[in-house]
CSV table of C-alpha atoms and ligand atoms in Angstrom, one decimal:
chain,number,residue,atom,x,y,z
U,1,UNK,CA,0.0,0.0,0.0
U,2,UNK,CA,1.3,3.4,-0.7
U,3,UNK,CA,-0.7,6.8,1.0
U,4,UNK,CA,0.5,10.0,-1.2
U,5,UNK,CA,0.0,13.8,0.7
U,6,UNK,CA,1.6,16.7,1.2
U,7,UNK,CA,4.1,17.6,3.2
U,8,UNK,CA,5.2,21.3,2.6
U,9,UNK,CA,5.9,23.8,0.1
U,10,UNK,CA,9.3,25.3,-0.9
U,11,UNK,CA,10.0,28.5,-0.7
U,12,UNK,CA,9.3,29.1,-4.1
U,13,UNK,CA,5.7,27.5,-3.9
U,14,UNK,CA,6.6,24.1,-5.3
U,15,UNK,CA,4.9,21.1,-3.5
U,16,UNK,CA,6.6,18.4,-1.6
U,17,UNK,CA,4.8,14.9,-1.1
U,18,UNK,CA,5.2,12.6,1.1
U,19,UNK,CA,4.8,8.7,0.2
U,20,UNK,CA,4.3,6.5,3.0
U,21,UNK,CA,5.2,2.6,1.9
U,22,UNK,CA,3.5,0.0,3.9
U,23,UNK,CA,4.6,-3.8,3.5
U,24,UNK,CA,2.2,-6.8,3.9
U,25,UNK,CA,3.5,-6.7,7.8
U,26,UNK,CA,2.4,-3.5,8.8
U,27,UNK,CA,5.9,-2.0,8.5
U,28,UNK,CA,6.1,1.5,6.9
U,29,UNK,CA,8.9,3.8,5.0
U,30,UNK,CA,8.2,7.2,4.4
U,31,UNK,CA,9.9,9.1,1.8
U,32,UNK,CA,9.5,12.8,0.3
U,33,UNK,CA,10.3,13.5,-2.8
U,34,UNK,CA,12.7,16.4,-1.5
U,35,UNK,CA,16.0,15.2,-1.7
U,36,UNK,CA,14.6,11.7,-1.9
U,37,UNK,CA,15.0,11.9,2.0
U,38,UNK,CA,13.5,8.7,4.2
U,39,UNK,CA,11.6,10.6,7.1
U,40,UNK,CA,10.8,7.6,8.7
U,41,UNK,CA,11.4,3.8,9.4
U,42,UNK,CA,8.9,2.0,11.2
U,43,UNK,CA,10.4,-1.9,11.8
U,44,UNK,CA,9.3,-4.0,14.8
U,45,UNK,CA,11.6,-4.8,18.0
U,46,UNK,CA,11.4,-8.0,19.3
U,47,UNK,CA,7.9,-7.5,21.3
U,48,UNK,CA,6.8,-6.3,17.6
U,49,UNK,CA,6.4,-2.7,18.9
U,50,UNK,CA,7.3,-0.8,15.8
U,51,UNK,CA,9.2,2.6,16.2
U,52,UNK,CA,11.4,4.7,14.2
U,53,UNK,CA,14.7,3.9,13.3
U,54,UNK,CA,15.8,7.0,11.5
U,55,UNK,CA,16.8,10.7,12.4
U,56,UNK,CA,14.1,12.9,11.1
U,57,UNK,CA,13.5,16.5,11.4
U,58,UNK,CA,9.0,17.7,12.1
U,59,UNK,CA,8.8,19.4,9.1
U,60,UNK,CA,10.2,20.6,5.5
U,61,UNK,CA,11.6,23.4,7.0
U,62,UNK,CA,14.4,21.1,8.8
U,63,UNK,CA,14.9,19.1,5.6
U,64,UNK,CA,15.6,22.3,3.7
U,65,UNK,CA,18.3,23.8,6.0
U,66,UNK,CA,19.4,20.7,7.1
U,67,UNK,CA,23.5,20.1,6.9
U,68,UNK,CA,23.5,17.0,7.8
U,69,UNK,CA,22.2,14.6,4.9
U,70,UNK,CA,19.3,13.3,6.6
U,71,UNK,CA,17.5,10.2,4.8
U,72,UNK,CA,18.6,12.2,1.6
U,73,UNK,CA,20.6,10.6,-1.5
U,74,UNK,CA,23.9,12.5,-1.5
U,75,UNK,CA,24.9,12.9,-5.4
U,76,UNK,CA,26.2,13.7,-8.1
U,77,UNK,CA,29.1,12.5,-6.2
U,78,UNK,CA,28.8,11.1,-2.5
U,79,UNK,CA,31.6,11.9,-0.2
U,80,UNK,CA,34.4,13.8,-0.7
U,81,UNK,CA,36.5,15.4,-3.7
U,82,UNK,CA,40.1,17.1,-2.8
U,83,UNK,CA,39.5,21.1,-3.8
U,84,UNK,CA,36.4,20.1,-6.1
U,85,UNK,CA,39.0,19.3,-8.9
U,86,UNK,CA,39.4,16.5,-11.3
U,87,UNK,CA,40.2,15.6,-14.7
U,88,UNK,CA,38.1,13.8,-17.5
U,89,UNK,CA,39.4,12.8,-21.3
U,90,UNK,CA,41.9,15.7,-20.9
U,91,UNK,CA,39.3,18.2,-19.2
U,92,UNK,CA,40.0,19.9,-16.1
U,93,UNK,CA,36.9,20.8,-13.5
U,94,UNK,CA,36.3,22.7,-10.8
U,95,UNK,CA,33.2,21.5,-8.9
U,96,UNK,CA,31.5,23.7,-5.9
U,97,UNK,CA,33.4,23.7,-2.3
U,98,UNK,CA,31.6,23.0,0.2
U,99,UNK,CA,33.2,21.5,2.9
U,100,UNK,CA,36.7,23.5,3.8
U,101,UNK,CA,38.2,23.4,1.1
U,102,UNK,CA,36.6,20.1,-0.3
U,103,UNK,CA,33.4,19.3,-2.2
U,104,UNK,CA,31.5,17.5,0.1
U,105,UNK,CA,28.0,15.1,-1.1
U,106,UNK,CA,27.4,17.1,-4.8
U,107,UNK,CA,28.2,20.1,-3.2
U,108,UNK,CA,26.2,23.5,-2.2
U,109,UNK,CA,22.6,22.2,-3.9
U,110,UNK,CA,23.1,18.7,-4.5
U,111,UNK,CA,20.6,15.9,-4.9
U,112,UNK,CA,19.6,16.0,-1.3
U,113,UNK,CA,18.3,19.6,-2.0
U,114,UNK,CA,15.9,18.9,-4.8
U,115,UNK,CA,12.8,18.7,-5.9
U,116,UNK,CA,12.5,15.1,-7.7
U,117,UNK,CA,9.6,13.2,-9.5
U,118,UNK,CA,7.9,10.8,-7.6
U,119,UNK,CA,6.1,8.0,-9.9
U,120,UNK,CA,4.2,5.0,-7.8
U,121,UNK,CA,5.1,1.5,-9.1
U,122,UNK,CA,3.8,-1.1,-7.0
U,123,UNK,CA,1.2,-0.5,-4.7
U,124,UNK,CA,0.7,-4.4,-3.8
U,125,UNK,CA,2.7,-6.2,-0.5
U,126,UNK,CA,6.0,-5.2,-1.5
U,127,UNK,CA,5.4,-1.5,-2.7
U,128,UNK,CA,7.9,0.3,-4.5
U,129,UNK,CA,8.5,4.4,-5.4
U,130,UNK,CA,10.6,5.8,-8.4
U,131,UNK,CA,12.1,9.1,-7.8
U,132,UNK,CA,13.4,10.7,-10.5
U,133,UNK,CA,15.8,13.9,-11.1
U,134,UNK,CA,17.3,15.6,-13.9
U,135,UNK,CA,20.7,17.2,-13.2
U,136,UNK,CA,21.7,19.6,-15.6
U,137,UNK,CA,24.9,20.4,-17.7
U,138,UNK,CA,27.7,22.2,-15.4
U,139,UNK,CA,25.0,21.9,-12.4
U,140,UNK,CA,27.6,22.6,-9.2
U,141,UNK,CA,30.1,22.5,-11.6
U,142,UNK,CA,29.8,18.5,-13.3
U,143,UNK,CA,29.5,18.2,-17.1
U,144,UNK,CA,26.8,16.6,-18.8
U,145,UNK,CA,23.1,16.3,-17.8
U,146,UNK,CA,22.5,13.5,-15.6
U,147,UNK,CA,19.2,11.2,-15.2
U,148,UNK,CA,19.5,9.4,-12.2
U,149,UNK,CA,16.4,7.4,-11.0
U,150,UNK,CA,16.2,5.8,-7.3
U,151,UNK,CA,13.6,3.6,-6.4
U,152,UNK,CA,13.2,2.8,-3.0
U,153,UNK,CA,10.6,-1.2,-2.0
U,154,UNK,CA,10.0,-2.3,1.2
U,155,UNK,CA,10.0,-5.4,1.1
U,156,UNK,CA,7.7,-8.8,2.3
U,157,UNK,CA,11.2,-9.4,4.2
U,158,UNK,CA,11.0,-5.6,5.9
U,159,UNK,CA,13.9,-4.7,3.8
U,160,UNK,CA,14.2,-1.5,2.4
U,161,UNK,CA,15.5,-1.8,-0.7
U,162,UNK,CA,17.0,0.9,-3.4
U,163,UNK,CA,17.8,0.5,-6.6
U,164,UNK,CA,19.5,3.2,-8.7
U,165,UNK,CA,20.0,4.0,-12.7
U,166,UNK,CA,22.0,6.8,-13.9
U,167,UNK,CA,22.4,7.9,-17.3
U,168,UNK,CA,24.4,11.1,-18.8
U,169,UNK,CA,24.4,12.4,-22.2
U,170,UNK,CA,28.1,13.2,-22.0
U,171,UNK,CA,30.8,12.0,-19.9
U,172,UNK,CA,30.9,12.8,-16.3
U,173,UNK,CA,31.0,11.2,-12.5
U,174,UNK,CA,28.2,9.7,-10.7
U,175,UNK,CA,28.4,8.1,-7.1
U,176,UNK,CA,25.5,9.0,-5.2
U,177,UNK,CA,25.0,7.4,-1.6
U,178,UNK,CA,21.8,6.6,0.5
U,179,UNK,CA,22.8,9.1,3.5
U,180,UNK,CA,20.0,7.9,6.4
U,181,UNK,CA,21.2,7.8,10.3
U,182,UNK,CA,20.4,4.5,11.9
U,183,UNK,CA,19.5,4.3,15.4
U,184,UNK,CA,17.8,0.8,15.9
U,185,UNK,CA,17.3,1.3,20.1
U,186,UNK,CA,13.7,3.0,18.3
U,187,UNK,CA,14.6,6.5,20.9
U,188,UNK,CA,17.4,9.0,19.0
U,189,UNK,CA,17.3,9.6,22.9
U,190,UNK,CA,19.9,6.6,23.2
U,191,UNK,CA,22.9,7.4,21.6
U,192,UNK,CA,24.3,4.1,18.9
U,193,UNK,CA,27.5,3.4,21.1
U,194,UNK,CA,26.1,-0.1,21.7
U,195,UNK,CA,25.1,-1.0,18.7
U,196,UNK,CA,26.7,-4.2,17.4
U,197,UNK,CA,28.8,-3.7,14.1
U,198,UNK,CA,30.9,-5.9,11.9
U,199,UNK,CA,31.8,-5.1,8.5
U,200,UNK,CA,33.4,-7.3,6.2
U,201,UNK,CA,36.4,-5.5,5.2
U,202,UNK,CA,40.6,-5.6,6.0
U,203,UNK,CA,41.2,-2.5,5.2
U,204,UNK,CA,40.0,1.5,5.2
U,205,UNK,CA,41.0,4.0,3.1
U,206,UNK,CA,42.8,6.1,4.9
U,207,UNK,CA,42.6,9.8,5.2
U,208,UNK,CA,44.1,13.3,5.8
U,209,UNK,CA,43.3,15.7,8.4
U,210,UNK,CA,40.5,17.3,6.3
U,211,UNK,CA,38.6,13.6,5.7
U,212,UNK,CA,40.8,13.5,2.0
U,213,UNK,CA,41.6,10.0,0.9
U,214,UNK,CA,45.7,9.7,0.9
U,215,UNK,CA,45.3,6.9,-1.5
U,216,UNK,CA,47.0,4.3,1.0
U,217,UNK,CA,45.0,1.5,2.6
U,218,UNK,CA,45.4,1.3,6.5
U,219,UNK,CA,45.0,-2.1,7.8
U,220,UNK,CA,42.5,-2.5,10.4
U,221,UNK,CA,44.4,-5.4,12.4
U,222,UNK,CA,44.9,-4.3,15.9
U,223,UNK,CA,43.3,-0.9,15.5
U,224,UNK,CA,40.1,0.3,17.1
U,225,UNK,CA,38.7,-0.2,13.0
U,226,UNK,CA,38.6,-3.6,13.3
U,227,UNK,CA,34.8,-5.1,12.8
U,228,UNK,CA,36.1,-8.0,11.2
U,229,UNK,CA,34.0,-9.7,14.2
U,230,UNK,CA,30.8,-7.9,15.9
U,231,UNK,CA,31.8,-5.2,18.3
U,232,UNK,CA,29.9,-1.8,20.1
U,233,UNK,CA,30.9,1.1,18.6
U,234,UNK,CA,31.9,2.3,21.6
U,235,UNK,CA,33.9,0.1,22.5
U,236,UNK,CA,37.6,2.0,21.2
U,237,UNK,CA,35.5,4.6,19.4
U,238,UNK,CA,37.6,7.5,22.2
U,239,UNK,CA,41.2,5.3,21.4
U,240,UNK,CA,44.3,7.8,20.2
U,241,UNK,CA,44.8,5.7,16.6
U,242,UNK,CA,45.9,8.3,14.3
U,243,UNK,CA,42.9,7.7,11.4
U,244,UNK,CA,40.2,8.1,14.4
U,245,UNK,CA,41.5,11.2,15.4
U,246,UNK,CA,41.4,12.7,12.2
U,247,UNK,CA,37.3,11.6,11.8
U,248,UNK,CA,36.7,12.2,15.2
U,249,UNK,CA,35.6,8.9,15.8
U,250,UNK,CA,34.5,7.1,12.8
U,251,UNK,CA,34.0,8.6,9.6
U,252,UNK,CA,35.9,6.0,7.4
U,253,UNK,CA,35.2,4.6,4.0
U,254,UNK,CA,35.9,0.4,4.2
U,255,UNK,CA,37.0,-1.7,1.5
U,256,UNK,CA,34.4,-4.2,1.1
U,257,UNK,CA,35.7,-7.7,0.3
U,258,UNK,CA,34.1,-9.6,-2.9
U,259,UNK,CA,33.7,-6.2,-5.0
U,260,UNK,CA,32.5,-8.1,-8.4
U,261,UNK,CA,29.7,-6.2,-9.5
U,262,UNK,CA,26.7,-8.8,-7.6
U,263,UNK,CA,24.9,-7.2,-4.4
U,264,UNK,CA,26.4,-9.5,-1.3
U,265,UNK,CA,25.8,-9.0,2.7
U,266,UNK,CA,28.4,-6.6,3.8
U,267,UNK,CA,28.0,-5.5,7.1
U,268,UNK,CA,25.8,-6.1,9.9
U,269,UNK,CA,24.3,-4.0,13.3
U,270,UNK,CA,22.6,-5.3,16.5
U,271,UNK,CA,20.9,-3.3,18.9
U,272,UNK,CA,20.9,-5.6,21.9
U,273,UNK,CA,18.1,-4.1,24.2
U,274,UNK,CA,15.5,-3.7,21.3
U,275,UNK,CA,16.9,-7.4,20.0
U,276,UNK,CA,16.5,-5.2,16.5
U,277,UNK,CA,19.3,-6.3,13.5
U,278,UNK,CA,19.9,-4.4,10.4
U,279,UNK,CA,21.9,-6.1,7.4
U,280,UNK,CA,23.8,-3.9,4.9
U,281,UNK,CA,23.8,-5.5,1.3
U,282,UNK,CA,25.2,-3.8,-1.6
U,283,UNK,CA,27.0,-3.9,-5.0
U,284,UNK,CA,29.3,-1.2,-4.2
U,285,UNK,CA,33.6,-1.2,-3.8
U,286,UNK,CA,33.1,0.9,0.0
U,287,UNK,CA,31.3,2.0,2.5
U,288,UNK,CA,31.5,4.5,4.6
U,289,UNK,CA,30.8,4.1,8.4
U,290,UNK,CA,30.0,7.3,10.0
U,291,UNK,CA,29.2,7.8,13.7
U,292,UNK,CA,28.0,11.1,13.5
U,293,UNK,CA,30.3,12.7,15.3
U,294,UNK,CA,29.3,16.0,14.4
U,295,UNK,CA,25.4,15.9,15.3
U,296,UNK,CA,26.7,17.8,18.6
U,297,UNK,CA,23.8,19.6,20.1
U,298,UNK,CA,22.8,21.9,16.9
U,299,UNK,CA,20.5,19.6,15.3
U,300,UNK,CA,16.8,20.0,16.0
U,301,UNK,CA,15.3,17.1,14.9
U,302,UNK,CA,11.6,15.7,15.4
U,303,UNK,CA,9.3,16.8,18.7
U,304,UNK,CA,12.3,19.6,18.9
U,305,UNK,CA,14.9,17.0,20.1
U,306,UNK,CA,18.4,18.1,20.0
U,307,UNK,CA,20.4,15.3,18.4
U,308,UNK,CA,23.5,14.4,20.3
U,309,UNK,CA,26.5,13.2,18.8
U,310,UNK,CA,26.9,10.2,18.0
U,311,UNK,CA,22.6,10.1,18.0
U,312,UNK,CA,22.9,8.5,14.6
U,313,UNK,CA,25.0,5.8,12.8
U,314,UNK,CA,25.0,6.3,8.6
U,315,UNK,CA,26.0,2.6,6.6
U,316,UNK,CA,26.4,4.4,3.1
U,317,UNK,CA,27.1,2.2,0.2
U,318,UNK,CA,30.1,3.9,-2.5
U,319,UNK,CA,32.9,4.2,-4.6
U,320,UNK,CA,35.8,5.3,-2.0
U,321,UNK,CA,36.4,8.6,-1.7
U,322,UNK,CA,38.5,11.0,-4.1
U,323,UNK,CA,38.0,8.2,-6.5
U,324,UNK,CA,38.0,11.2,-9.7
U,325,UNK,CA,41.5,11.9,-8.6
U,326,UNK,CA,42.5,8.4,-7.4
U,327,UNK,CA,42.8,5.8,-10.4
U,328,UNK,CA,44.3,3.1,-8.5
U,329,UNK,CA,40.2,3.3,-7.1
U,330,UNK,CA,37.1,1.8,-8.8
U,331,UNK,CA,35.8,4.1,-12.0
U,332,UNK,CA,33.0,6.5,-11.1
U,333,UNK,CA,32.9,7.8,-14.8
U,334,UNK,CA,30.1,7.6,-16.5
U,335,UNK,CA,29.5,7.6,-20.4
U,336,UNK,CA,27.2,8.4,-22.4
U,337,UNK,CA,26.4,5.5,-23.9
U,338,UNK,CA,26.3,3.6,-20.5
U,339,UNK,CA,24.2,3.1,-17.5
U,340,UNK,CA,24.7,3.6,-13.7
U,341,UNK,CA,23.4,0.7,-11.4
U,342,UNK,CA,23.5,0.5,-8.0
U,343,UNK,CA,21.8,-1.8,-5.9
U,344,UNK,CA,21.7,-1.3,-1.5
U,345,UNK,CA,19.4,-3.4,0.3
U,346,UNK,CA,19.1,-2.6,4.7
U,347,UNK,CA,17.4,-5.4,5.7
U,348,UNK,CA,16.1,-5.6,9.3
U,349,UNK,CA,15.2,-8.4,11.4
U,350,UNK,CA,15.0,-9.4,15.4
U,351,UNK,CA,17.7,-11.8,16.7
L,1,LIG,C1,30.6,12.2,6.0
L,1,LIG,C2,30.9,13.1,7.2
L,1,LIG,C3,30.0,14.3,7.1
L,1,LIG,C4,28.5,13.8,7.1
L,1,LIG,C5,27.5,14.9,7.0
L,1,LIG,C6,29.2,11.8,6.0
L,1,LIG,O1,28.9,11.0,4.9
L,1,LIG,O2,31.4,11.1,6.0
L,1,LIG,O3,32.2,13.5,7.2
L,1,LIG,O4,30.2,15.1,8.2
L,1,LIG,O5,28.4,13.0,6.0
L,1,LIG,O6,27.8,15.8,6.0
């Protein structure tokens, strides 16, 4: 079942709806079509209460001066890009810098700050939503105009799935990332420092001072980035390792093992009170594991809470960082005569 309405209107009078997905279980996803944002995740704990498991803000107003990503798709280009500059076929770019110094998640409007079209598919057990944006030529600074469609189903399994296709009409870079903060306890009053997480990974990418990607790997042996094997993120989250001081915490893209193009079970998070598990499947190289170190007391969300930090945990499927200026990475460019796919499943369950 899928309930359309409105949810607020720009300031420049345009409407924004609100789609709220309900599965054969009684579990619901709701998703504007600002930003593609998820404003809410109701999956059940293991009493079967259902609650929320994502940050949200009470109105449109939040969404639209929110810095933070919430629920949105962060795109063209997810993450982070040293000075906004790269090359492509001989060209030289210079994207919008947002972020220090750094483009930062498409940069000053990206995806997350648009208006995109919202077509129903499937209105039947497993209902499913196709957003779609058009992203003009030199938009923030990328060429070509870029079609990207994301189409979020919730699933008979309660997973909530999203599917993306990207096309261009001249050569560019496209990485866009599903940018929702997790918090399975069901209260963004608990912060996620005991949430169970393992991801299946060896190694990060590891960074500069600014969040850049050096280009080395940093093995995670022996450092307080090892989830090879489940562990609270709490647990070393405060240790003095050189990469967590430079994210504050975590804020680390991890090189997924099995990168071959299929979507495979990647990493996993347990929140022991509520008994509430969330799998992370996807057919993307990285993923970046935020803590949300930088929620800090600003952020307003829903009922006029003020987030914490670390309120929120973000699981967001990628190419690593700096990939346009990193070729020993995975390709973000996109031609014209190809297609973008990405495929990220968060499937949640009780254990
Ligand atoms: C980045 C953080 C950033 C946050 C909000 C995350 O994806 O890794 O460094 O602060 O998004 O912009």
């Amino acid at each position: 079942m899928i309930e359309k309405k409105i949810f607020g209107t720009l300031p420049d009078n345009r409407e924004v709806y609100q789609y709220t997905l309900t599965n054969k279980s009684g579990c619901t996803v709701t998703i504007i079509n600002f930003g593609a944002i998820v404003t809410s995740l109701l999956m059940p704990d293991r009493n079967g209460v259902l609650e929320n498991l994502v940050l949200n803000y009470d109105s449109l107003h939040g969404y639209v001066n929110d810095q933070c990503y919430f629920g949105a798709i962060a795109g063209r280009y997810g993450n982070r890009i040293a000075k906004g500059r790269f090359q492509l076929e001989g060209n030289q770019y210079q994207l919008s810098i947002n972020d220090g110094t750094n483009h930062l998640h498409g940069g000053k409007t990206g995806f997350s700050k648009k208006l995109w079209e919202g077509k129903i598919l499937n209105t039947d057990s497993e209902p499913s939503l196709a957003l779609t944006l058009i992203s003009p030529d030199q938009e923030e600074g990328y060429p070509g105009t870029v079609t990207l469609t994301v189409t979020y189903t919730l699933t008979e399994k309660n997973e909530l799935r999203i599917d993306y296709k990207g096309t261009t009409d001249r050569t560019t870079i496209l990485n866009p990332t599903h940018h929702s903060y997790f918090n399975l306890s069901g209260s963004c009053a608990n912060t996620i420092l005991d949430h169970e997480l393992s991801i299946d990974s060896d190694f990060i990418t590891m960074v500069d001072h600014e969040l850049i990607s050096t280009g080395e790997s940093y093995h995670v042996h022996h450092t307080p980035l090892d989830f090879r094997t489940p562990k609270a993120v709490g647990r070393q989250i405060n240790e003095r390792d050189p990469q967590m001081l430079m994210g504050k915490g975590y804020d680390h893209n991890w090189i997924l093992k099995n990168f071959d193009g299929h979507v495979r079970n990647v990493a996993q998070v347990y929140e022991p009170r509520s008994g509430r598990h969330m799998a992370v499947l996807t057919d993307q190289p990285g993923l970046q594991f935020y803590s949300g170190n930088f929620l800090g007391g600003t952020v307003r969300g829903k009922d006029g809470f003020t987030y914490q930090n670390r309120s929120g945990l973000c699981l967001e499927a990628q190419c690593p960082p700096d990939s346009p200026n990193k070729p020993e990475f995975p390709s973000v460019v996109l031609k014209e005569n190809e297609t973008y796919h990405q495929t990220t499943i968060y499937h949640f369950s009780i254990k």
